[in-house]
PDB file of C-alpha atoms in Angstrom:
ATOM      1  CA  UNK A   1       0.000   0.000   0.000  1.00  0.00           C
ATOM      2  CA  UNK A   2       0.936   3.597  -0.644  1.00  0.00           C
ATOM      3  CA  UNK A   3       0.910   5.999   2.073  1.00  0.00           C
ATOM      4  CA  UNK A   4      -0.636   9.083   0.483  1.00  0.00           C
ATOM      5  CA  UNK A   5       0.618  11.567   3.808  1.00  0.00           C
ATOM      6  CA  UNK A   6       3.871  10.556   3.356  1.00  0.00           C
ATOM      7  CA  UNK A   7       3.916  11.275  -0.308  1.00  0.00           C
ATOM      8  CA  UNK A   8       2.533  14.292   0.358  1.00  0.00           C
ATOM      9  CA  UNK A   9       4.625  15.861   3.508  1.00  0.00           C
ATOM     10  CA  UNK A  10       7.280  17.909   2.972  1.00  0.00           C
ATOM     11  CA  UNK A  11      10.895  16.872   3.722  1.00  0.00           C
ATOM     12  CA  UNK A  12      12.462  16.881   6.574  1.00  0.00           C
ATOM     13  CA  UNK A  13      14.215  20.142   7.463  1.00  0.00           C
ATOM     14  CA  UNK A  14      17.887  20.106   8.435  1.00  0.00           C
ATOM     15  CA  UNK A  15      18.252  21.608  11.962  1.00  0.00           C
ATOM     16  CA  UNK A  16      21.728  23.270  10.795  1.00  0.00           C
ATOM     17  CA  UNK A  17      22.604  24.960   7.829  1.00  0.00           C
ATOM     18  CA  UNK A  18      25.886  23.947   6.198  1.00  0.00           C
ATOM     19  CA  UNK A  19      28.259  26.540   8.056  1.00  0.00           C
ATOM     20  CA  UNK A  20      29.307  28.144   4.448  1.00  0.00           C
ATOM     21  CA  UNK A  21      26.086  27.983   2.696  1.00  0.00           C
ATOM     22  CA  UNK A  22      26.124  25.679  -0.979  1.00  0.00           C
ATOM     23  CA  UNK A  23      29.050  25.327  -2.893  1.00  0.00           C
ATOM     24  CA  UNK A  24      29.915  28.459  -4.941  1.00  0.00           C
ATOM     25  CA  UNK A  25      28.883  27.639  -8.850  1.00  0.00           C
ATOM     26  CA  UNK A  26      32.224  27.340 -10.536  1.00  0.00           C
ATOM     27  CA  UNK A  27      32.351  27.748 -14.393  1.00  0.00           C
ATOM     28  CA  UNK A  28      33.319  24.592 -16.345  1.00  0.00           C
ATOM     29  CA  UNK A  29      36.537  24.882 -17.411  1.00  0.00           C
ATOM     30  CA  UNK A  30      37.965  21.912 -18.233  1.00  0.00           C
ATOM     31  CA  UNK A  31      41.878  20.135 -18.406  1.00  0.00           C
ATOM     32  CA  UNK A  32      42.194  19.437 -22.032  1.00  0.00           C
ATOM     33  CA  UNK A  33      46.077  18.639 -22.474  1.00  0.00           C
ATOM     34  CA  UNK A  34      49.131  17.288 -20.052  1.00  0.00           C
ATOM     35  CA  UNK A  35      52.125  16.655 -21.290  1.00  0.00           C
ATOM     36  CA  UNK A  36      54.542  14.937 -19.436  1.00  0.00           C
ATOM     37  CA  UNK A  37      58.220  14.722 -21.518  1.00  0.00           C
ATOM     38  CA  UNK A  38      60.342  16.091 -21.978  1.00  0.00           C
ATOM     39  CA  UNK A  39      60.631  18.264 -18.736  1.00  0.00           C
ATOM     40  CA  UNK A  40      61.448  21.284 -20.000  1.00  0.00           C
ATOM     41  CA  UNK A  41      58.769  21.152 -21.955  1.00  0.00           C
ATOM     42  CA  UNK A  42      55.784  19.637 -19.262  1.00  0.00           C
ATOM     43  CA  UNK A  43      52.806  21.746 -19.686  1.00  0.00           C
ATOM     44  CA  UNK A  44      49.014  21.745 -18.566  1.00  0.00           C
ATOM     45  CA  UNK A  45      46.626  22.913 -20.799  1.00  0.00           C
ATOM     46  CA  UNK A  46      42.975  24.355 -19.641  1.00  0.00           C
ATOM     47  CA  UNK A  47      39.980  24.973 -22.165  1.00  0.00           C
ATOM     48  CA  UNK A  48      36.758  27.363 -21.694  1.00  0.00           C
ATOM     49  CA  UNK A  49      34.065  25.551 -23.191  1.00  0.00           C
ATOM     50  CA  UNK A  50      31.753  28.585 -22.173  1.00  0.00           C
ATOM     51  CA  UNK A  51      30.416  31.443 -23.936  1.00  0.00           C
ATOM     52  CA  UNK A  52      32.035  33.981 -21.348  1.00  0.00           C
ATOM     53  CA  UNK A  53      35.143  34.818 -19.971  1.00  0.00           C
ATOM     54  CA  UNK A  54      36.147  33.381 -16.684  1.00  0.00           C
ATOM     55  CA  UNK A  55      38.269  35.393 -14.143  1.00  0.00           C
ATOM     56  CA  UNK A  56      41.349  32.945 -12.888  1.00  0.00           C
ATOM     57  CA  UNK A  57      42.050  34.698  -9.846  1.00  0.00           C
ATOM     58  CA  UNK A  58      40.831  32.062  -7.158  1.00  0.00           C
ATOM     59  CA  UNK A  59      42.234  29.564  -9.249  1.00  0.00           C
ATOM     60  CA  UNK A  60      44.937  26.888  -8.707  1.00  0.00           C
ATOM     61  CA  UNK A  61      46.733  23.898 -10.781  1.00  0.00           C
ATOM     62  CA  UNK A  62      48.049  20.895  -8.502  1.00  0.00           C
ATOM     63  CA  UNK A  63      49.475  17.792  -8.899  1.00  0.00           C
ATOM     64  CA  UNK A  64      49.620  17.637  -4.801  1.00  0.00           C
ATOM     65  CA  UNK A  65      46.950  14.701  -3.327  1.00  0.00           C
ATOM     66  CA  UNK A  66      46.462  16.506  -0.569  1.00  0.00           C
ATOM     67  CA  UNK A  67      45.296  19.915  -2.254  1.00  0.00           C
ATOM     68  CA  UNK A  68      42.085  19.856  -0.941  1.00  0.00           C
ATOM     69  CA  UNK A  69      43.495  20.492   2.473  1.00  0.00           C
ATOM     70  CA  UNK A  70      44.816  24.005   1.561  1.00  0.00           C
ATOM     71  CA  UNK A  71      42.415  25.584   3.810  1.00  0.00           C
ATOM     72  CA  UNK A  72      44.903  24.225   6.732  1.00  0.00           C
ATOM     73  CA  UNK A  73      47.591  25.973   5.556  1.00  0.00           C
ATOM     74  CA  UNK A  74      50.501  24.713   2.735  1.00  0.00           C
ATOM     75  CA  UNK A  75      52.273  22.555   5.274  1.00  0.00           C
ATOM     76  CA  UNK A  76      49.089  20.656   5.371  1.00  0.00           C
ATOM     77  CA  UNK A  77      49.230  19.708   1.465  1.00  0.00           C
ATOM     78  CA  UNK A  78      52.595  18.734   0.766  1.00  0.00           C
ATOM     79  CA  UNK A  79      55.470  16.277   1.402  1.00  0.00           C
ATOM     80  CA  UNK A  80      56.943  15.863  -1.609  1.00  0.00           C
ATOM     81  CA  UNK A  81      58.971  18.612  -3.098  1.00  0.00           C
ATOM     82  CA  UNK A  82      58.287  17.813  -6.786  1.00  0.00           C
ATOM     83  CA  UNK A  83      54.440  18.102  -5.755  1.00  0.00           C
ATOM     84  CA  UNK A  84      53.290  22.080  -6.736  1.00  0.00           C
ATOM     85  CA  UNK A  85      50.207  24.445  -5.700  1.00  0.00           C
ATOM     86  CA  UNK A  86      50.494  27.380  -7.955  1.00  0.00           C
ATOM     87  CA  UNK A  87      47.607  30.129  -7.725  1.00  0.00           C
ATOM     88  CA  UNK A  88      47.150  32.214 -11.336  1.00  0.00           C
ATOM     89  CA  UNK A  89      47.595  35.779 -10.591  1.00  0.00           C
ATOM     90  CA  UNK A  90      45.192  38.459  -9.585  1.00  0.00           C
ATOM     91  CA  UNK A  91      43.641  39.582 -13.312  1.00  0.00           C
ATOM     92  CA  UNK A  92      44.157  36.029 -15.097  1.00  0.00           C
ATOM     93  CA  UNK A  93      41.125  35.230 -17.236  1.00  0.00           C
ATOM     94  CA  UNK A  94      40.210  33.165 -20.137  1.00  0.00           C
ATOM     95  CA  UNK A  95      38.206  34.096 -22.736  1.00  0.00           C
ATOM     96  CA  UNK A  96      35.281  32.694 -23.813  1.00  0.00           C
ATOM     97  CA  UNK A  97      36.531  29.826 -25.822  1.00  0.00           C
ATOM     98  CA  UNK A  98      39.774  30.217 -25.176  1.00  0.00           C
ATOM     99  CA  UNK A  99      42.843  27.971 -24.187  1.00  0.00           C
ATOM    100  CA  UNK A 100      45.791  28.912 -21.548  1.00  0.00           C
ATOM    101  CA  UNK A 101      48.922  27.172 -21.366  1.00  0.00           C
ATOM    102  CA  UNK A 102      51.092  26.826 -17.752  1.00  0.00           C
ATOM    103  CA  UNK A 103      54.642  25.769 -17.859  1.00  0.00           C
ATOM    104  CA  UNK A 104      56.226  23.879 -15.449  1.00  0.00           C
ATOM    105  CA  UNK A 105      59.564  25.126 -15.962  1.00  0.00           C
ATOM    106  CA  UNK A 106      60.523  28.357 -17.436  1.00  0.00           C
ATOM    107  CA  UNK A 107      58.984  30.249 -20.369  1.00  0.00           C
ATOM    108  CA  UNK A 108      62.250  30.230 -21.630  1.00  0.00           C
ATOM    109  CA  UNK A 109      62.819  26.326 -21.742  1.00  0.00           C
ATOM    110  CA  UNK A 110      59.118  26.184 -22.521  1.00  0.00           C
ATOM    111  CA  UNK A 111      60.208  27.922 -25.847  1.00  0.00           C
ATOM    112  CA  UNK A 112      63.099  26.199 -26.352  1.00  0.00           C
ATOM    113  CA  UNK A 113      61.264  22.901 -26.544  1.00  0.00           C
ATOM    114  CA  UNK A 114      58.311  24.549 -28.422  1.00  0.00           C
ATOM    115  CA  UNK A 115      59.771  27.391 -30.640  1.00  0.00           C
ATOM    116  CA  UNK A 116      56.782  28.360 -32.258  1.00  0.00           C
ATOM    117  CA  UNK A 117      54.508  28.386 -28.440  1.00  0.00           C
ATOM    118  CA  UNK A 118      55.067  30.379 -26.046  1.00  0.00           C
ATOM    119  CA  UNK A 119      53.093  29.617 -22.364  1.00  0.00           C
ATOM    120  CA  UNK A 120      50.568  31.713 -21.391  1.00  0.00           C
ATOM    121  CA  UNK A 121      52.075  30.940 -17.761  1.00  0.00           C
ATOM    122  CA  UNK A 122      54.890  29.465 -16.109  1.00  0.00           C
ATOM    123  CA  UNK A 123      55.858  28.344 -12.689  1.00  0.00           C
ATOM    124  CA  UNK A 124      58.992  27.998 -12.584  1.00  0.00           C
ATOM    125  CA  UNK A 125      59.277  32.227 -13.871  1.00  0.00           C
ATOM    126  CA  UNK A 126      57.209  32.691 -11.376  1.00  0.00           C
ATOM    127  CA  UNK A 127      53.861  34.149 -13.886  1.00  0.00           C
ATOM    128  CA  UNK A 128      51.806  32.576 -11.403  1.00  0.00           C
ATOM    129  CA  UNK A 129      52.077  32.231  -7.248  1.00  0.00           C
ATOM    130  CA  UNK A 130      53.424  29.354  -6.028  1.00  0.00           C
ATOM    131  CA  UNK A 131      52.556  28.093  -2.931  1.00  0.00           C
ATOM    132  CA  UNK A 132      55.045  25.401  -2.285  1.00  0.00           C
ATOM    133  CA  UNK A 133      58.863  25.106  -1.837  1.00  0.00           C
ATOM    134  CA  UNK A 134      60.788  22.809  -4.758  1.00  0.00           C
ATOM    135  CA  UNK A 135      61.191  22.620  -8.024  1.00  0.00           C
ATOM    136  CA  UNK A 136      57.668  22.083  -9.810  1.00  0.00           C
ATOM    137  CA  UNK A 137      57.612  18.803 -12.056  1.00  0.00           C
ATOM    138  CA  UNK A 138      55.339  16.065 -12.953  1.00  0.00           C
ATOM    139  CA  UNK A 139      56.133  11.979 -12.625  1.00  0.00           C
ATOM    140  CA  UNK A 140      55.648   9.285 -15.353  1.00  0.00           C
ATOM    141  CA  UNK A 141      54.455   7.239 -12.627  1.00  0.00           C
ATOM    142  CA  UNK A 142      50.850   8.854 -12.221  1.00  0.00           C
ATOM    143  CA  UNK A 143      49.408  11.550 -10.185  1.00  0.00           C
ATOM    144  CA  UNK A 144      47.047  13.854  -9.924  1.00  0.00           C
ATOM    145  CA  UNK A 145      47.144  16.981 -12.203  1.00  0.00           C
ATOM    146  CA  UNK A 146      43.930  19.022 -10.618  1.00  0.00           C
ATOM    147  CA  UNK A 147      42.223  22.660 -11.457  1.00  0.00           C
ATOM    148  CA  UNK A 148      40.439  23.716  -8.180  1.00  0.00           C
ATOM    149  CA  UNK A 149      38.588  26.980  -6.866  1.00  0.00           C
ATOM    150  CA  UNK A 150      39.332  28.505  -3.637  1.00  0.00           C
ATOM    151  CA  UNK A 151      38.690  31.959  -2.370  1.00  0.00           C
ATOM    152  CA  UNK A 152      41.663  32.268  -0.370  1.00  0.00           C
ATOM    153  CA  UNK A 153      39.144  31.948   3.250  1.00  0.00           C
ATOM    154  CA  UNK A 154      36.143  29.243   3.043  1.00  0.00           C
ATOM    155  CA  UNK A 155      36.756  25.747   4.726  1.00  0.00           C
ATOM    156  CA  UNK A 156      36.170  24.267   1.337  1.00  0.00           C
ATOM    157  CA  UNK A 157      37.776  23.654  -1.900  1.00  0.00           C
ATOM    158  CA  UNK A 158      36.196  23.024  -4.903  1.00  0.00           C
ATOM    159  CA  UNK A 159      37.226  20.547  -7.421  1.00  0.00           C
ATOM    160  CA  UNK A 160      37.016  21.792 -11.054  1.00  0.00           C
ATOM    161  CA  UNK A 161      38.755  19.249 -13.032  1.00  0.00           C
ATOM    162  CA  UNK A 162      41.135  16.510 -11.919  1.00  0.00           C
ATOM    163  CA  UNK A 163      43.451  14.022 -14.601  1.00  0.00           C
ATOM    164  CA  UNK A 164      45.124  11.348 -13.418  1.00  0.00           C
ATOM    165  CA  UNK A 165      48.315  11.507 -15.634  1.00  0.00           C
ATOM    166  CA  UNK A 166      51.451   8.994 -16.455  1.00  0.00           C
ATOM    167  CA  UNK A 167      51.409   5.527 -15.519  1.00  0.00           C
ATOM    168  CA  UNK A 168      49.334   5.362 -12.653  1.00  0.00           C
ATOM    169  CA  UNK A 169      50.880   3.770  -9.527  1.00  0.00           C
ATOM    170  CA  UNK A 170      49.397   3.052  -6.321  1.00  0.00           C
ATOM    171  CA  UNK A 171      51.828   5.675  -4.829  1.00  0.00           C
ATOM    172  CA  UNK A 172      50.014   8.587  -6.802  1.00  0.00           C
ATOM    173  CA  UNK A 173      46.313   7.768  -6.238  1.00  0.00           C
ATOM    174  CA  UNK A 174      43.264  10.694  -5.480  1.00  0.00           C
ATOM    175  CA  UNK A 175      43.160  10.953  -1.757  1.00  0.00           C
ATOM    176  CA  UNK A 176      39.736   9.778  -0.562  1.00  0.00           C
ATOM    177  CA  UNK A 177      38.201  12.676   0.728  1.00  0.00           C
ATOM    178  CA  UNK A 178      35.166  11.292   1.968  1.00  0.00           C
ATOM    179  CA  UNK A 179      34.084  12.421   5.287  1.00  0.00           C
ATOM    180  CA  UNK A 180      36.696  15.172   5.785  1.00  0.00           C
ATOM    181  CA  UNK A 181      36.658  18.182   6.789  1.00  0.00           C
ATOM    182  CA  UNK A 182      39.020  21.112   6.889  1.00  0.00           C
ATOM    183  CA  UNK A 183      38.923  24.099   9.201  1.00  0.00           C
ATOM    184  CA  UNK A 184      40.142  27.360   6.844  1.00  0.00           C
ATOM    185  CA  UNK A 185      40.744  30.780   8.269  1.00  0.00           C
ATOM    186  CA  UNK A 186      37.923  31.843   8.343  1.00  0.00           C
ATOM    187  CA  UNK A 187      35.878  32.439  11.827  1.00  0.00           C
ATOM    188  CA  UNK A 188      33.770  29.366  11.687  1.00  0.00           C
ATOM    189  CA  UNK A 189      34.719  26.128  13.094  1.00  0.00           C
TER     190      UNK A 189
END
């Protein structure tokens, strides 16, 4: 039998709010191209499949597990020092349709291997903030490459796009971030 007053009631309300409201909508960009080898010439391309332009300036590019817990502070994220958090800088877009490159290394060895390119970005010149101490560089043995939002204060990340690239290994998996939770700086706890 169908119960007709449950049908009809309306949910159940939740007695808290989520502390920082819903998840900001994030625009769709996408990662459309890693290349690994050789390493002066490791890029990571990102695509704007949208009709608009999309400011970059909360931003970041990570091949860190652990970048979700950026909230807590760098220290928090990373152990290795090949593993990067770089921000893009304050005034970074991409057009509506558009295409940036980031370097790993230098513009210059960027354009060395590429004569004809030249990155829209670089981390190792420093076109973009980086967050972490070392020498930027991706692995042949899989990892994460991932394009995530954060506004610099919220508890949360959000995930925008995440490749596994290389080989994969199970040294280089995604974290499981089920059921954590990060305090940020801002005044909630």
């Amino acid at each position: 039998a169908i119960d007709a007053a449950a049908i009809d009631a309306p949910p159940p309300i939740d007695a808290a709010p989520p502390i920082d409201g819903p998840p900001p909508v994030i625009t769709s960009l996408l990662l459309s191209e890693v290349v690994l080898t050789p390493t002066g010439g490791e890029f990571v391309e990102i695509v704007n499949p949208t009709a608009a332009a999309v400011d970059l300036a909360n931003f970041y590019l990570s091949d860190a597990s652990q970048y979700f817990r950026l909230p807590a502070g760098v220290a928090a994220v990373t152990a290795d020092t090949t593993d990067f958090i770089a921000k893009f800088p304050a005034g970074a877009s991409i057009p509506a349709h558009g295409v940036v490159t980031v370097a790993l290394d230098t513009a210059a060895n960027f354009t060395a291997t590429y004569p004809a390119i030249t990155p829209t970005y670089s981390v190792a010149s420093a076109t973009m903030t980086v967050l972490t101490t070392g020498t930027a560089t991706l692995t042949n043995a899989g990892e994460p490459v991932v394009l995530f939002h954060w506004d610099g204060a919220a508890d949360k990340v959000t995930d925008v796009d995440i490749m596994i690239v290389g080989t994969p290994s199970a040294a280089n998996l995604l974290a499981n971030k089920s059921g954590i939770g990060i305090d940020g700086p801002d005044a909630d706890s």
